Amino acid sequence: AVFHQSARRLLEDSRKTLERAEAAAEAARAETESARVALEQARAEHARAEKTASAATEAASAAEEALAAADAARTEAQSREADARAALSEAEGEVNALTAEVNALARLLERETAEDGQVMDLLRVAPGYEKALGAALADDLRAPLVEGDAASGWVALPGYAGAQSLPEGVQPLAEFVTAPEVLSRRMGQVGLVDAADGARLQAALKPGQRLVSRAGDLWRWDGFRAGAEDAPSAAALRLEQINRLESLKQELAAATARAEGAAHAHEHLRAELQRLSEEDRAAREARKAADRALSDANRALSRAEAEQNIAAGKLESLSLAVTRHEEEALAARQRLEEAERALSDLPDLDSARAEVEDVKLTVEAARLTMLSRRSAHDEIKREGESRTKRAQQVTKELSGWRLRLESAGKRMGELEARKAEAEAELKEASVTPAELAARRDELAAEIRKAEARRTAAADALSSAESALREAVGAEREAERQAGEAREARARAEARAEAACEAVELAEARIREEQQTSPAALLESLDADPE
């Protein structure tokens, strides 16, 4: 009976042990599956974080390139707008000067115009021949056209039946003058010669004829001569003023056209500059947004990498636990089969109960002790090997993380040095705009004080604006370098923080595994064999 009871008890214990081992294995498998799902999710999240970081890096590079292009385009447009503004100012100044001269000359000619009109206003002379015409007709040009019995003026008469010709080789002055018909008799008897030939040809003149030079010298048929320097003609001066007025009007029309063109060009460039300035501001905002997105993506990538490592470690531990529980279940199943065979091989209970009771109890107790210790020994051995392997892996990971932490520290030091240099350069560059602004104010004051030196002051102002643009460009470059230093420092700090967390986690695992080492378990079994 004792052997039968022991066999049944052993059978029942083996069944319970098998159930516990199978339940533990099933729970470990479920946890392993959850850990595998978590690992897949962590890997997917890590892949997404890598893609996001890569896209953010590309976006940051593209934003930086766009900002550089926008800044270069704005700088070029600003230079072209300044040149167009200077051209417009010059054109407007030319228009104003010509307008003032035209108005003054027109008023002067209007004051000297007779009330009844004068024949001078009805003719046109080629430029350069005004003095010759003035010497030929003198004050007769101021007489008006008259008809009927008017006392003074020019009267239209028919031409000569046989017009007398000028001396041979003399060019008629009428070829250079557009005059009314009333002056045809007078103009037909005026010849144009060089000043050196006048005296020689004077004796060949016929009654009513005269010779003149371009300078205003006069030789008449009756023997009278007058030098250009002795008798300057007011009519010649007025003719020159008339021609000058026509020339100025043409110049004014051309200058007005140039000013309008310069105004259109300046307006176009000003609008272009405003548009490019808006694009430059938008590019700066885009670069800041891209830098923020890159920083966030790098932090997310560090977190995803840490979570992936944690999930991988947990999956490995659970896989080892599943293997251990499955081995325990296999051993328990073998013990159950042995217990069933032992129970079936027992003789009749009534006949063998008294003989085998003591032996069965002793053997069964020894067997249970042996099996229990063997199972414990196998489990301890497996756990020891697993933990040794895991400790080696953790030590390797810890060494890697310490190396990465050291590299991150060096990188942080380099970034701090670059940041200090960038801040120093930024501080130096920040003073330059104020100095240039003060210089520009001084130049503006000089312009207001001395309008006569406007051209030199405009050149100085243009130089100052160019220097200001260069200083602004240097300031922007310093800001960009400082931003890069700050972002690099943030990335290094994020990596260092992730490395510290990983090191702390590894050390905690090592301490936990050291507390439950195989040596400690063996010592506890030796102290309490039951």
XYZ file of C-alpha atoms in Angstrom:
530
model
C 0.000 0.000 0.000
C 2.831 2.362 0.789
C 4.414 1.744 -2.621
C 1.073 2.248 -4.302
C 0.455 5.461 -2.337
C 3.974 6.675 -3.107
C 3.510 5.834 -6.772
C 0.200 7.660 -6.866
C 1.658 10.615 -4.993
C 4.642 10.655 -7.346
C 2.285 10.423 -10.296
C 0.198 13.307 -8.975
C 3.295 15.439 -8.253
C 4.663 14.714 -11.721
C 1.357 15.752 -13.299
C 1.292 18.988 -11.290
C 4.927 19.666 -12.159
C 4.179 19.011 -15.844
C 1.140 21.308 -15.736
C 3.125 24.047 -14.047
C 5.993 23.707 -16.517
C 3.630 23.696 -19.511
C 1.714 26.696 -18.124
C 4.962 28.545 -17.480
C 6.212 27.658 -20.976
C 2.933 28.810 -22.531
C 3.034 32.081 -20.581
C 6.665 32.570 -21.591
C 5.773 31.882 -25.222
C 2.942 34.447 -25.026
C 5.296 36.982 -23.490
C 7.880 36.092 -26.144
C 5.324 36.734 -28.857
C 4.421 40.081 -27.249
C 8.109 40.909 -26.984
C 8.600 39.940 -30.640
C 5.690 42.189 -31.637
C 7.173 44.976 -29.511
C 10.568 44.408 -31.136
C 9.010 44.564 -34.621
C 7.205 47.740 -33.653
C 10.451 49.160 -32.264
C 12.282 48.237 -35.468
C 9.522 49.761 -37.576
C 9.596 52.883 -35.420
C 13.376 52.978 -35.741
C 13.124 52.636 -39.538
C 10.517 55.421 -39.643
C 12.726 57.559 -37.412
C 15.696 56.932 -39.734
C 13.608 57.895 -42.764
C 12.326 60.965 -40.942
C 15.858 61.942 -39.898
C 17.138 61.399 -43.441
C 14.275 63.439 -44.876
C 14.844 66.138 -42.258
C 18.565 66.209 -43.124
C 17.773 66.560 -46.817
C 15.162 69.208 -46.044
C 17.671 71.108 -43.893
C 20.281 70.945 -46.660
C 17.712 72.041 -49.241
C 16.559 74.870 -46.954
C 20.171 75.976 -46.461
C 20.785 75.947 -50.225
C 17.524 77.812 -50.828
C 18.500 80.387 -48.196
C 21.948 80.868 -49.765
C 20.387 81.264 -53.213
C 17.701 83.651 -51.907
C 20.283 85.708 -50.016
C 22.564 85.904 -53.079
C 19.621 86.869 -55.299
C 18.468 89.510 -52.793
C 21.998 90.924 -52.487
C 22.348 91.106 -56.262
C 18.888 92.668 -56.608
C 19.753 95.180 -53.875
C 22.918 96.155 -55.744
C 21.039 96.455 -59.041
C 18.264 98.462 -57.318
C 20.876 100.850 -55.864
C 22.442 101.259 -59.314
C 18.987 101.865 -60.838
C 18.167 104.384 -58.098
C 21.418 106.214 -58.798
C 20.691 106.141 -62.547
C 17.168 107.438 -61.891
C 18.504 110.223 -59.688
C 21.049 111.158 -62.351
C 18.406 111.096 -65.095
C 15.981 113.175 -63.032
C 18.772 115.649 -62.253
C 19.566 115.921 -65.952
C 15.871 116.422 -66.776
C 15.532 119.087 -64.085
C 18.641 120.903 -65.280
C 17.534 120.801 -68.929
C 14.000 121.852 -67.964
C 15.330 124.808 -66.020
C 17.593 125.835 -68.908
C 14.821 125.430 -71.500
C 12.385 127.469 -69.398
C 14.931 130.190 -68.751
C 15.942 130.397 -72.399
C 12.316 130.355 -73.550
C 11.443 133.189 -71.170
C 14.449 135.139 -72.396
C 13.458 134.715 -76.033
C 9.860 135.577 -75.237
C 10.839 138.856 -73.575
C 12.901 139.847 -76.588
C 10.135 139.049 -79.098
C 8.569 142.178 -80.657
C 4.859 142.736 -80.321
C 4.332 142.858 -84.131
C 6.574 139.906 -84.690
C 9.940 139.799 -86.464
C 11.193 137.989 -89.514
C 13.897 136.387 -87.384
C 11.283 134.151 -85.781
C 10.246 132.837 -89.213
C 13.608 131.475 -90.336
C 15.907 128.681 -89.279
C 19.646 128.629 -89.656
C 21.989 125.647 -89.484
C 23.925 125.449 -86.190
C 27.272 127.228 -86.476
C 26.049 129.767 -89.074
C 24.163 132.078 -86.738
C 26.929 134.710 -86.616
C 27.231 134.680 -90.396
C 23.475 135.350 -90.806
C 23.550 137.972 -88.043
C 26.410 139.781 -89.768
C 24.614 139.627 -93.133
C 21.229 140.996 -91.973
C 22.053 142.484 -88.549
C 19.134 144.324 -86.982
C 17.068 143.971 -90.172
C 16.100 140.563 -88.834
C 14.081 142.272 -86.100
C 11.774 143.993 -88.630
C 8.332 142.357 -89.102
C 6.580 141.320 -92.294
C 4.272 144.102 -93.518
C 1.741 144.659 -96.241
C 0.180 147.707 -97.831
C 1.235 151.122 -96.587
C 2.872 150.022 -93.335
C 5.759 152.276 -92.401
C 8.510 149.772 -91.482
C 9.060 146.111 -92.245
C 9.704 143.558 -94.937
C 7.485 143.640 -98.031
C 7.234 140.788 -100.492
C 8.623 141.766 -103.937
C 9.025 139.694 -107.111
C 12.474 138.318 -107.910
C 14.979 140.051 -110.209
C 14.540 139.465 -113.927
C 18.230 138.681 -114.200
C 19.766 137.959 -110.806
C 23.443 138.867 -110.545
C 25.706 136.069 -109.484
C 28.183 136.004 -106.611
C 31.918 135.958 -107.283
C 33.289 132.667 -108.539
C 33.940 130.104 -105.804
C 31.684 131.851 -103.252
C 29.045 129.639 -101.576
C 25.602 131.216 -101.067
C 24.624 131.604 -97.416
C 21.042 130.717 -98.391
C 22.105 127.050 -98.554
C 22.352 127.063 -94.755
C 19.263 129.139 -94.009
C 15.559 128.344 -94.297
C 13.966 131.785 -94.755
C 10.576 133.124 -95.892
C 10.185 134.211 -99.521
C 10.277 137.867 -98.530
C 14.033 137.520 -97.823
C 14.915 135.859 -101.132
C 16.314 139.034 -102.737
C 18.503 139.763 -99.711
C 19.674 136.152 -99.129
C 20.491 135.656 -102.823
C 23.154 138.402 -102.599
C 25.001 137.065 -99.496
C 27.975 134.751 -99.920
C 29.847 132.638 -97.365
C 33.678 132.625 -97.424
C 36.585 131.872 -95.190
C 37.834 134.800 -93.161
C 41.156 134.735 -95.036
C 39.429 135.117 -98.455
C 36.997 137.921 -97.636
C 39.275 140.872 -98.251
C 40.514 139.361 -101.531
C 37.005 138.777 -102.897
C 35.461 142.065 -101.660
C 36.450 143.978 -104.825
C 34.563 141.448 -106.984
C 31.244 142.142 -105.278
C 28.425 143.689 -107.246
C 26.004 146.324 -105.938
C 24.004 145.037 -102.995
C 26.196 141.972 -102.464
C 28.127 141.140 -99.297
C 30.350 138.411 -97.948
C 30.327 136.964 -94.434
C 32.378 134.365 -92.542
C 31.089 131.799 -90.035
C 32.713 133.847 -87.268
C 30.649 136.962 -88.220
C 33.101 139.012 -90.348
C 31.423 141.245 -92.987
C 32.637 142.569 -96.376
C 30.202 144.784 -98.339
C 30.164 145.792 -102.091
C 30.553 149.475 -101.203
C 33.898 148.924 -99.454
C 32.645 148.621 -95.857
C 34.061 145.827 -93.737
C 33.469 144.870 -90.096
C 35.374 142.369 -87.967
C 33.473 139.803 -85.942
C 35.130 140.957 -82.730
C 34.290 144.621 -83.365
C 30.586 144.452 -84.014
C 28.953 141.420 -82.348
C 25.382 141.023 -83.587
C 22.481 140.772 -81.151
C 20.554 138.987 -83.902
C 23.299 136.358 -84.103
C 23.062 135.859 -80.347
C 19.307 135.442 -80.591
C 19.655 132.986 -83.466
C 22.132 130.998 -81.414
C 19.693 131.054 -78.512
C 16.887 129.827 -80.781
C 19.033 126.978 -82.058
C 20.190 126.262 -78.525
C 16.561 126.123 -77.384
C 15.682 123.625 -80.112
C 18.705 121.525 -79.230
C 17.826 121.664 -75.539
C 14.256 120.611 -76.272
C 15.532 117.575 -78.151
C 17.955 116.791 -75.351
C 15.147 117.284 -72.837
C 12.884 114.880 -74.744
C 15.664 112.283 -74.838
C 16.508 112.847 -71.151
C 12.814 112.592 -70.226
C 12.589 109.298 -72.090
C 15.704 108.060 -70.272
C 14.298 109.197 -66.922
C 11.009 107.426 -67.597
C 12.897 104.301 -68.603
C 15.067 104.584 -65.486
C 11.942 105.095 -63.351
C 10.294 101.999 -64.821
C 13.497 100.022 -64.381
C 13.897 101.229 -60.792
C 10.271 100.435 -59.974
C 10.672 96.969 -61.476
C 13.895 96.359 -59.542
C 12.354 97.751 -56.345
C 9.438 95.318 -56.682
C 11.889 92.550 -57.504
C 13.957 93.449 -54.426
C 10.849 93.418 -52.239
C 9.852 90.031 -53.641
C 13.327 88.600 -53.124
C 13.429 90.037 -49.603
C 10.161 88.236 -48.839
C 11.612 85.063 -50.335
C 14.744 85.522 -48.213
C 12.645 85.873 -45.048
C 10.588 82.839 -46.050
C 13.785 80.874 -46.714
C 15.097 81.811 -43.251
C 11.873 80.656 -41.636
C 12.011 77.451 -43.684
C 15.593 76.842 -42.586
C 14.675 77.363 -38.914
C 11.731 74.994 -39.299
C 13.955 72.433 -41.038
C 16.553 72.715 -38.256
C 13.862 72.161 -35.632
C 12.481 69.192 -37.563
C 15.994 67.728 -37.885
C 16.612 68.100 -34.148
C 13.279 66.437 -33.336
C 13.977 63.649 -35.824
C 17.408 62.976 -34.301
C 15.957 62.817 -30.813
C 13.216 60.484 -32.011
C 15.840 58.312 -33.723
C 17.862 58.059 -30.493
C 14.745 57.087 -28.531
C 13.754 54.505 -31.155
C 17.241 53.004 -31.125
C 17.214 52.692 -27.332
C 13.728 51.159 -27.349
C 14.802 48.701 -30.052
C 17.798 47.583 -27.956
C 15.611 47.165 -24.876
C 13.029 45.156 -26.819
C 15.754 42.932 -28.293
C 17.185 42.214 -24.844
C 13.774 41.407 -23.429
C 13.002 39.054 -26.354
C 16.278 37.238 -25.820
C 15.599 36.773 -22.083
C 12.082 35.491 -22.749
C 13.354 33.097 -25.434
C 15.760 31.610 -22.909
C 12.919 31.329 -20.370
C 10.736 29.495 -22.927
C 13.540 27.034 -23.609
C 14.072 26.448 -19.894
C 10.377 25.856 -19.197
C 10.055 23.543 -22.191
C 12.980 21.504 -20.911
C 11.356 21.375 -17.474
C 8.096 20.218 -19.051
C 9.949 17.518 -20.992
C 11.649 16.291 -17.829
C 8.322 16.378 -15.960
C 6.661 14.425 -18.778
C 9.404 11.773 -18.582
C 8.969 11.525 -14.824
C 5.224 11.211 -15.308
C 5.707 8.333 -17.754
C 8.087 6.628 -15.364
C 5.609 7.084 -12.536
C 2.818 5.614 -14.664
C 4.983 2.623 -15.627
C 6.044 2.132 -12.039
C 2.424 2.220 -10.916
C 1.388 -0.286 -13.574
C 4.292 -2.656 -12.745
C 3.430 -2.897 -9.065
C 2.056 -6.317 -7.872
C -1.257 -6.810 -6.148
C -1.598 -4.312 -3.399
C -2.950 -6.718 -0.796
C -0.211 -9.313 -1.245
C 2.758 -7.009 -1.589
C 1.766 -4.152 0.627
C 3.500 -5.403 3.753
C 6.702 -6.464 1.948
C 7.441 -3.438 -0.149
C 6.052 -0.624 1.944
C 9.299 0.284 3.615
C 11.457 -0.327 0.551
C 9.097 1.690 -1.654
C 9.081 4.613 0.677
C 12.855 4.643 0.884
C 13.428 4.199 -2.819
C 10.747 6.673 -3.749
C 12.085 9.265 -1.377
C 15.621 8.818 -2.707
C 14.391 8.918 -6.288
C 12.389 12.057 -5.707
C 15.382 13.662 -4.071
C 17.649 12.595 -6.923
C 15.236 13.797 -9.615
C 14.610 17.077 -7.846
C 18.305 17.761 -7.394
C 19.097 16.674 -10.931
C 16.416 18.987 -12.282
C 17.642 21.816 -10.089
C 21.224 21.099 -11.158
C 20.294 21.137 -14.839
C 18.300 24.315 -14.455
C 21.068 26.032 -12.523
C 23.585 24.940 -15.102
C 21.468 26.269 -17.973
C 20.767 29.532 -16.186
C 24.443 29.899 -15.358
C 25.491 29.401 -18.949
C 22.776 31.771 -20.161
C 23.661 34.438 -17.638
C 27.376 34.083 -18.337
C 26.690 34.569 -22.020
C 24.395 37.515 -21.296
C 26.959 39.037 -18.900
C 29.598 38.831 -21.613
C 27.235 40.458 -24.081
C 26.286 43.173 -21.589
C 29.970 43.794 -20.847
C 30.613 44.164 -24.563
C 27.633 46.511 -24.954
C 28.743 48.485 -21.884
C 32.208 48.901 -23.383
C 30.660 50.075 -26.649
C 28.371 52.539 -24.900
C 31.280 53.871 -22.813
C 33.297 54.361 -25.991
C 30.364 56.154 -27.618
C 29.914 58.260 -24.463
C 33.595 59.235 -24.573
C 33.310 60.127 -28.266
C 30.160 62.134 -27.550
C 32.016 63.999 -24.788
C 34.864 64.881 -27.147
C 32.369 65.956 -29.790
C 30.560 68.124 -27.243
C 33.872 69.766 -26.347
C 34.576 70.498 -30.002
C 31.069 71.900 -30.464
C 31.470 74.083 -27.355
C 34.724 75.468 -28.792
C 33.076 76.105 -32.170
C 30.139 77.738 -30.411
C 32.489 80.050 -28.480
C 34.300 80.997 -31.699
C 30.990 81.594 -33.498
C 29.676 83.732 -30.623
C 32.917 85.764 -30.639
C 32.647 86.286 -34.390
C 28.958 87.168 -34.018
C 29.802 89.700 -31.306
C 32.461 91.286 -33.514
C 30.139 91.302 -36.519
C 27.254 92.811 -34.536
C 29.288 95.991 -33.933
C 29.994 96.547 -37.625
C 26.380 97.429 -38.702
C 26.148 100.126 -36.021
C 29.456 101.645 -37.128
C 28.391 101.525 -40.749
C 25.005 103.027 -39.840
C 26.791 105.895 -38.055
C 29.011 106.395 -41.080
C 25.985 106.393 -43.360
C 24.310 109.063 -41.154
C 27.437 111.190 -41.407
C 27.420 110.827 -45.180
C 23.733 111.744 -45.291
C 24.466 114.874 -43.233
C 27.287 115.767 -45.599
C 24.876 115.399 -48.527
C 22.369 117.755 -46.887
C 25.089 120.313 -46.068
C 26.823 120.328 -49.461
C 24.519 119.638 -52.408
C 27.332 120.718 -54.700
C 29.326 117.628 -53.587
C 26.348 115.355 -54.180
C 28.123 113.099 -56.679
C 31.091 112.402 -54.348
C 28.756 111.880 -51.392
C 26.591 109.500 -53.452
C 29.701 107.461 -54.300
C 30.696 107.356 -50.634
C 27.159 106.323 -49.657
C 27.185 103.565 -52.262
C 30.510 102.316 -50.853
C 29.087 102.400 -47.323
C 25.998 100.465 -48.426
C 28.217 97.842 -50.074
C 30.210 97.524 -46.850
C 26.940 97.242 -44.912
C 25.749 94.461 -47.210
C 29.054 92.637 -46.680
C 28.753 93.086 -42.917
C 25.156 91.828 -42.970
C 26.308 88.838 -45.008
C 29.070 88.165 -42.462
C 26.547 88.463 -39.641
C 24.200 86.005 -41.341
C 27.079 83.572 -41.853
C 27.988 83.865 -38.168
C 24.339 83.251 -37.208
C 24.257 80.198 -39.450
C 27.464 78.795 -37.912
C 26.155 79.466 -34.397
C 22.891 77.680 -35.290
C 24.828 74.711 -36.613
C 26.911 74.633 -33.422
C 23.771 74.719 -31.251
C 22.110 71.930 -33.250
C 25.271 69.809 -33.180
C 25.498 70.317 -29.442
C 21.855 69.313 -29.016
C 22.432 66.185 -31.084
C 25.535 65.305 -29.063
C 23.658 65.844 -25.788
C 20.818 63.631 -27.006
C 23.253 60.872 -27.965
C 25.091 61.222 -24.645
C 21.798 61.060 -22.740
C 20.748 57.927 -24.620
C 24.173 56.391 -23.975
C 23.937 57.158 -20.251
C 20.493 55.572 -20.086
C 21.769 52.481 -21.878
C 24.774 52.254 -19.521
C 22.562 52.604 -16.463
C 20.198 49.924 -17.794
C 23.106 47.542 -18.509
C 24.613 48.087 -15.062
C 21.229 47.459 -13.442
C 20.883 44.184 -15.347
C 24.389 43.116 -14.341
C 23.675 43.845 -10.674
C 20.398 41.964 -10.878
C 22.004 38.947 -12.511
C 24.912 39.015 -10.062
C 22.460 38.858 -7.173
C 21.014 35.623 -8.585
C 24.263 34.061 -9.881
C 24.738 30.238 -10.185
C 27.241 30.281 -7.307
C 24.660 31.769 -4.953
C 22.070 29.139 -5.949
C 24.522 26.260 -5.394
C 25.447 27.628 -1.958
C 21.770 27.760 -1.006
C 21.246 24.132 -2.152
C 24.263 22.886 -0.209
C 23.023 24.645 2.876
C 19.482 23.177 2.555
C 19.545 19.878 0.588
C 15.848 19.225 1.098
